[in-house]
XYZ file of C-alpha atoms in Angstrom:
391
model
C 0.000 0.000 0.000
C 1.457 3.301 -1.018
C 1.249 5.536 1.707
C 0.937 9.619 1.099
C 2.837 12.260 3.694
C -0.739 14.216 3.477
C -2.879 10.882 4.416
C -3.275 9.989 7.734
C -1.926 6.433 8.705
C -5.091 5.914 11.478
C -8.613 7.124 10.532
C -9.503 9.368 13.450
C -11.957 8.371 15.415
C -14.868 10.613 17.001
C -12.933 11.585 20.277
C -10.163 12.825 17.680
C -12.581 14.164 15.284
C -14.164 16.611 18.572
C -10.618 17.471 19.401
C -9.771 19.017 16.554
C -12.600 21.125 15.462
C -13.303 22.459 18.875
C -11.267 25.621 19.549
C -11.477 27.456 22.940
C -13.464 30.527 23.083
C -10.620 32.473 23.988
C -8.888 31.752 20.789
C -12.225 32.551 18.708
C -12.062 35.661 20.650
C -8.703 36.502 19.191
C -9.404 34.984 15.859
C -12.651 37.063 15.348
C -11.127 40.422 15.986
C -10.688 42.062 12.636
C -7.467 43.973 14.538
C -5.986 40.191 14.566
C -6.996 38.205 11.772
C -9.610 39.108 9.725
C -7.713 42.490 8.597
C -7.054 44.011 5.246
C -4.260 41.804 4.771
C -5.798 38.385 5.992
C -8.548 37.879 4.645
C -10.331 34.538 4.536
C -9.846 32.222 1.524
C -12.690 30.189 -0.591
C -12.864 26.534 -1.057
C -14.574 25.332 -4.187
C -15.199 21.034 -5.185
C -13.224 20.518 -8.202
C -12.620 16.727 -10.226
C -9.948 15.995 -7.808
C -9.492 17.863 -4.565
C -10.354 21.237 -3.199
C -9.316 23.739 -4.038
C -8.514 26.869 -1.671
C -8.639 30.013 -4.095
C -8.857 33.982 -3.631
C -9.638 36.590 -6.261
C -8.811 34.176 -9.461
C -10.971 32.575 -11.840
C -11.127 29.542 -10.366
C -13.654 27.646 -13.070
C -10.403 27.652 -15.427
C -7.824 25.945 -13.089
C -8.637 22.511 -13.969
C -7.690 23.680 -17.935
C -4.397 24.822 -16.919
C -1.737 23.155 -18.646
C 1.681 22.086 -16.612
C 3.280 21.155 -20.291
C 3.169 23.606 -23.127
C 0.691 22.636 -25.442
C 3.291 23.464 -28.613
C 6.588 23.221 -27.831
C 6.058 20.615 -24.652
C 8.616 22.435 -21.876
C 7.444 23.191 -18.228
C 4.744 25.730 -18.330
C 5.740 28.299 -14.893
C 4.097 31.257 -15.770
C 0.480 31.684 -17.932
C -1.581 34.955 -18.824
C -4.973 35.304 -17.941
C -7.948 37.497 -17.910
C -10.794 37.543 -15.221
C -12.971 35.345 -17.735
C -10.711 32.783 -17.404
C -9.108 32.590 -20.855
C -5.291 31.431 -20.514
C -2.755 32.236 -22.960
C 1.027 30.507 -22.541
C 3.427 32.898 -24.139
C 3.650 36.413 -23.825
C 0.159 38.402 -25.514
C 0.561 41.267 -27.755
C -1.476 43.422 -26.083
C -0.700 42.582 -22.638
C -2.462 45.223 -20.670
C -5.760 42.713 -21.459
C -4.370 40.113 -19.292
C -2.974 39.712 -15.864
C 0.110 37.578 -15.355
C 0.410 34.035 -12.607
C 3.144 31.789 -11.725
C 2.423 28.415 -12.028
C 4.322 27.204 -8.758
C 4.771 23.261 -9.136
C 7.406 20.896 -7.756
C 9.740 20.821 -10.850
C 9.400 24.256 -11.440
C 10.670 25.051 -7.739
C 13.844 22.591 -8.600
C 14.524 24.659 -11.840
C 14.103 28.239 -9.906
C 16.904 26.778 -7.300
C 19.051 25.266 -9.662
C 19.023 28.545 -12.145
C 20.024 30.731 -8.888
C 22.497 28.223 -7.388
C 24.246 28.293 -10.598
C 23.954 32.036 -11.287
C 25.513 33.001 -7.403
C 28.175 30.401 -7.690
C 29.266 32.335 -11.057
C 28.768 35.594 -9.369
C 31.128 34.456 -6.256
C 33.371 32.951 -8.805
C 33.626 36.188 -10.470
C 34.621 38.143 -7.285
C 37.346 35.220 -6.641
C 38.939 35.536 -10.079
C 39.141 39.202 -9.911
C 40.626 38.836 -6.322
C 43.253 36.417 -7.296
C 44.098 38.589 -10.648
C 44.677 41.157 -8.261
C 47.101 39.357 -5.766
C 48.719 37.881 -9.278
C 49.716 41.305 -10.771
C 52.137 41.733 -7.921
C 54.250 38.682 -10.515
C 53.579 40.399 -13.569
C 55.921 42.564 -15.660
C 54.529 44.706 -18.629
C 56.258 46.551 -20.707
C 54.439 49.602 -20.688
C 51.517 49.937 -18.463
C 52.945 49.556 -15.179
C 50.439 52.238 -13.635
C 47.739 49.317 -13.647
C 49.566 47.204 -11.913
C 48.119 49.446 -9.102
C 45.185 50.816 -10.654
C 43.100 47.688 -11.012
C 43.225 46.162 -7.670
C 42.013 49.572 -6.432
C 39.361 49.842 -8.896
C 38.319 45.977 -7.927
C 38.324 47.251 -3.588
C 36.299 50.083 -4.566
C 33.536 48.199 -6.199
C 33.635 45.501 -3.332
C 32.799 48.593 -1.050
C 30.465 50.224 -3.250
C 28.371 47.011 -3.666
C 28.550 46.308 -0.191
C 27.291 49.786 0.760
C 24.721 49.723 -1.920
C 23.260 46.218 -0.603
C 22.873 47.335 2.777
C 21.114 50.584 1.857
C 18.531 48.426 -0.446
C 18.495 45.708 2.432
C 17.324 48.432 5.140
C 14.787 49.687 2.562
C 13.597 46.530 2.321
C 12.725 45.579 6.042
C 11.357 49.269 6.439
C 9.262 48.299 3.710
C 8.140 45.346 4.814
C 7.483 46.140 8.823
C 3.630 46.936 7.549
C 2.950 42.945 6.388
C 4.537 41.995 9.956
C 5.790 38.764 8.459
C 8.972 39.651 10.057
C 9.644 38.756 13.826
C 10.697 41.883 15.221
C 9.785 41.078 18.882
C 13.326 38.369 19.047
C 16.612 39.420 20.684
C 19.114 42.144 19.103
C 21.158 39.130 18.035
C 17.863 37.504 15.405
C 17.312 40.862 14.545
C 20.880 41.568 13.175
C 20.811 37.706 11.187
C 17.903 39.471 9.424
C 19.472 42.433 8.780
C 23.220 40.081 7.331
C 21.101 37.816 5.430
C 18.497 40.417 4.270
C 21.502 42.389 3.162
C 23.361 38.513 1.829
C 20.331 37.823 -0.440
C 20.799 41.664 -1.991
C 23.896 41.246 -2.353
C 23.802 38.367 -4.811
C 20.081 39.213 -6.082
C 18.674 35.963 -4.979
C 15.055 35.833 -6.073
C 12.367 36.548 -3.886
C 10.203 33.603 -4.974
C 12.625 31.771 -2.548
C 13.753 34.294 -0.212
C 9.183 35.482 0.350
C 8.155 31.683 0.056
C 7.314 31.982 3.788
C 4.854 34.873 2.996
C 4.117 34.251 -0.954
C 2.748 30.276 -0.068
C 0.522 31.538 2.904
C -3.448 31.673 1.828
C -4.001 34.576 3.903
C -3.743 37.385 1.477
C -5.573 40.736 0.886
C -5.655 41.222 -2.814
C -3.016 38.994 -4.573
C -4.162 36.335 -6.614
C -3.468 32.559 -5.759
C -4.986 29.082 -6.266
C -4.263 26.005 -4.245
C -5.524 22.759 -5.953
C -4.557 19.322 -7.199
C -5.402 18.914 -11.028
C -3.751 15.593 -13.155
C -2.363 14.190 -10.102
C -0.025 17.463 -9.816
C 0.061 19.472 -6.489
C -0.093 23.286 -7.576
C -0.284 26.861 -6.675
C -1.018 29.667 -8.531
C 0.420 33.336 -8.013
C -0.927 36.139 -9.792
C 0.566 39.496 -10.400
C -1.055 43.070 -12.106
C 1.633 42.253 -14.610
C 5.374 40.157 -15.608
C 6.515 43.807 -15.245
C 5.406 43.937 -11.581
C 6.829 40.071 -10.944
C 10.071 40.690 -12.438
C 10.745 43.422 -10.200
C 9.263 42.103 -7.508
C 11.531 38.879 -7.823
C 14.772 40.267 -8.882
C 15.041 43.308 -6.450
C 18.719 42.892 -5.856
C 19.133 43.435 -9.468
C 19.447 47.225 -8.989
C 22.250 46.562 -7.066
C 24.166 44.138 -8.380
C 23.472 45.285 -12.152
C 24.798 48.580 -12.045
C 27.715 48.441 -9.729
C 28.842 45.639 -11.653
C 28.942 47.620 -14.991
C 30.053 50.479 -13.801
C 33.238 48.551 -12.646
C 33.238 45.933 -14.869
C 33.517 48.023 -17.806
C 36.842 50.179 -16.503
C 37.945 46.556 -15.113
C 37.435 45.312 -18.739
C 39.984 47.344 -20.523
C 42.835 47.492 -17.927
C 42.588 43.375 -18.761
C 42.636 43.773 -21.866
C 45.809 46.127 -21.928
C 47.827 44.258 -19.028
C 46.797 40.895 -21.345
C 48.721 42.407 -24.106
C 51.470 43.665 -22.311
C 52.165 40.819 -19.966
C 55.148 38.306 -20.942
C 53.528 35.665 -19.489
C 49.459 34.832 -20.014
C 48.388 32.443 -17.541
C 45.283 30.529 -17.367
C 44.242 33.042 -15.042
C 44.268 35.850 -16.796
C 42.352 34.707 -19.693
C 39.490 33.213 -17.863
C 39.335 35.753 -16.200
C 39.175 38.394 -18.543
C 36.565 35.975 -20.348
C 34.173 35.881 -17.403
C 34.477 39.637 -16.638
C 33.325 40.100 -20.759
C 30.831 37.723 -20.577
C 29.340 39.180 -17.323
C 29.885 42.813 -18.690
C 27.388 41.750 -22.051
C 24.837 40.370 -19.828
C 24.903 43.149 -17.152
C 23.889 45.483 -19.516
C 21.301 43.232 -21.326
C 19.582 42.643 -17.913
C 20.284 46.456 -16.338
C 17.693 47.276 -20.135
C 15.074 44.491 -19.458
C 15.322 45.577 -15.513
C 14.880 49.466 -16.160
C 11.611 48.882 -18.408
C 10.115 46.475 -16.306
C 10.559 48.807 -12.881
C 9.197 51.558 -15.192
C 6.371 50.538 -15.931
C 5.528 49.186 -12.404
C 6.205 52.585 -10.981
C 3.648 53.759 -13.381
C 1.711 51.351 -12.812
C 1.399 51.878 -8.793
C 1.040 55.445 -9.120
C -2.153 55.143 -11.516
C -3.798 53.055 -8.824
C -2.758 54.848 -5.871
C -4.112 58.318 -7.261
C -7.681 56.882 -9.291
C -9.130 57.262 -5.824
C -7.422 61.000 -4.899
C -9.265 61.553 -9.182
C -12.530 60.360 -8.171
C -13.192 63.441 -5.570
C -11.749 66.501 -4.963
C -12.435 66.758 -0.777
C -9.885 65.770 1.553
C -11.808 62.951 3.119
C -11.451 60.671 -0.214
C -9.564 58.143 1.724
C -13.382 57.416 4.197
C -14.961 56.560 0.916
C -12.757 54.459 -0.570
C -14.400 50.222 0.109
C -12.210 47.621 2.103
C -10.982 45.769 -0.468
C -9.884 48.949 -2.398
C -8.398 50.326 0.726
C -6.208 47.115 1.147
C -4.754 47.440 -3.047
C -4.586 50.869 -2.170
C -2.112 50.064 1.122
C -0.513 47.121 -0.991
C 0.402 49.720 -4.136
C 1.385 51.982 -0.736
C 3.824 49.299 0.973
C 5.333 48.080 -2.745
C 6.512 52.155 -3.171
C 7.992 51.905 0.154
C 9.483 48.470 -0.713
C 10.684 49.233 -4.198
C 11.185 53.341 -4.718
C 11.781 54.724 -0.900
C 8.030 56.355 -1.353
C 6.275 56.845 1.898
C 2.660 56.137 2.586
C 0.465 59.482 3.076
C -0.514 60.087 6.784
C -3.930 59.388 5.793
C -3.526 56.132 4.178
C -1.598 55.107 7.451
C -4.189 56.020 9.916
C -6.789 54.107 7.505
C -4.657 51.026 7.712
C -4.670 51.465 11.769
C -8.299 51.487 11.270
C -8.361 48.503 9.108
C -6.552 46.458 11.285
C -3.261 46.119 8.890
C -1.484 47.887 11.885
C -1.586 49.002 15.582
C -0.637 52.382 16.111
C 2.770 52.153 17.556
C 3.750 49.954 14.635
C 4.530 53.192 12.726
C 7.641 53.526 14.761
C 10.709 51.640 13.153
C 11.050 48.435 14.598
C 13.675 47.143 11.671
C 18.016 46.796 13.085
């Protein structure tokens, strides 16, 4: 008999069956209050019967997840991300007019292998990098060139400087970051000064090296409390599966790759300078080592796809900044009194707070006095959680 980690080895008997669906009424107390769980940003999931399961499901068309694909239907690779429009039509590669669909991640247990495997590789090429460029540096102390001997000095200075510069820039993005973030909560700020400074190192670590959020927010992102993002949790084709949506890929990518605006531009600023000393101490040298050239290979190769990244990267946060600041203000367009933010429905308070905490998050924008004390009332925050509880 196969036997399933979700499947439970004894059926429970009545006794059991009691036990766990009675709850104390003090924790019904504390689960009723809308200041503790039913807030703007945990609202209560749906359930709907589908061929196979249940399926738990909030704000997407949940008729159409059964049709989902896991395989392309043309070229056959692992489907991870789908368009889709509030009808339920699904597209698999990109739309032309895209502002007619929203975008999802299809979340599955291969594709969670490929997203590791892609960023293991990636950081272990980006640390291997830094260590080639180090040990060029200690090797020019053995080199003789003819002409040049200037950068014999020159590039392990240049190298030092962006080491501090990246560092610096990381843990400016990092602090953003948990400022950002003390409105979900999701953080633990209530631990000793020693957890709070590992959150702060690794926080910083994961900027450093742009490691995407879809595993460094899987704590958060895999929760089916949400306020307004998208998500399905069902079982279709014998396949476990959740489903993320976003506004837009343009929103995801940024989202996902936030470390990219530090690691992409430090690295081209330096790599470019870093390039051409190479280059010249690779012609001048007597001796070229193995060293030298793979280095000066990597630090090309990097250089080309910095800057083809640092283009896709730019557009993307772009048009999500736009993006956010055309939801933010339809409300502030809809009525000219001062009082706009009393009118304004739960559910378009909580995207409003959401757009609020993502410009925080993302572009160092902070959220409007009013918006804040909405959110106390809302229950997304107490008041003293306006003070700065982040290292």
């Amino acid at each position: 008999m196969e036997l399933h980690a979700d499947e439970p080895l004894i059926p429970p008997t009545a006794s059991m069956q009691a036990s766990m669906t009675s709850v104390p009424s003090t924790l019904h107390g504390r689960l009723s209050s809308r200041s503790h769980f039913q807030t703007g940003a945990f609202c209560e999931p749906e359930l709907k019967d589908l061929r196979q399961c249940k399926a738990v499901y909030r704000n997407f068309p949940i008729d159409c997840v059964e049709d989902i694909s896991f395989v392309h239907p043309v070229s056959r690779a692992l489907v991870s991300e789908f368009w889709y429009t509030d009808d339920g039509d699904v597209v698999y590669d990109n739309p032309t007019d895209a502002s007619l669909y929203k975008y999802a991640r299809l979340i599955t247990k291969s594709s969670v292998y490929e997203d590791i495997g892609m960023a293991t590789i990636s950081k272990a090429l980006a640390v291997s990098t830094v260590i080639a460029q180090l040990q060029y540096s200690v090797k020019l102390a053995w080199l003789k060139p003819k002409k040049s001997q200037a950068l014999i000095l020159v590039f392990p200075v240049v190298f030092m400087l962006k080491i501090a510069v990246w560092f610096g820039f990381a843990y400016y993005r990092a602090r953003m970051k948990l400022h950002g973030e003390q409105l979900s909560r999701d953080f633990i700020w209530e631990a000793n000064a020693i957890s709070k400074a590992k959150t702060l190192f690794f926080t910083w670590f994961f900027h450093l090296f742009d490691v995407p959020s879809s595993m460094t927010e899987v704590s958060s992102r895999l929760h089916i409390n949400k306020s307004v993002q998208p998500f399905a949790v069902f079982r279709s084709h014998f396949h476990r599966a959740w489903v993320l949506g976003w506004p837009s890929k343009e929103q995801y990518d940024v989202e996902n790759k936030s470390g990219s605006l530090v690691t992409l531009p430090v690295n081209i600023i330096f790599e470019l300078p870093m390039v051409v000393m190479q280059s010249t101490l690779v012609s001048e040298c007597l001796e070229i080592s193995f060293i030298t050239v793979f280095t000066l290979l990597v630090s090309v190769l990097t250089l080309i796809a910095n800057l083809y990244n640092l283009v896709v990267y730019i557009q993307a946060r772009r048009a999500f900044y736009q993006a956010l600041k055309n939801r933010v203000s339809k409300p502030l367009r809809r009525s000219t009194t001062q009082d706009w933010i009393d009118h304004c429905q739960d559910f378009e308070m909580d995207q409003i707070i959401v757009d609020y905490k993502l410009l925080k998050t993302h572009f160092n924008e902070e959220m409007p006095a009013s918006v804040r004390e909405r959110a106390v009332r809302l229950g997304w925050m107490d008041a003293e959680d306006s003070a700065d509880r982040s290292p």
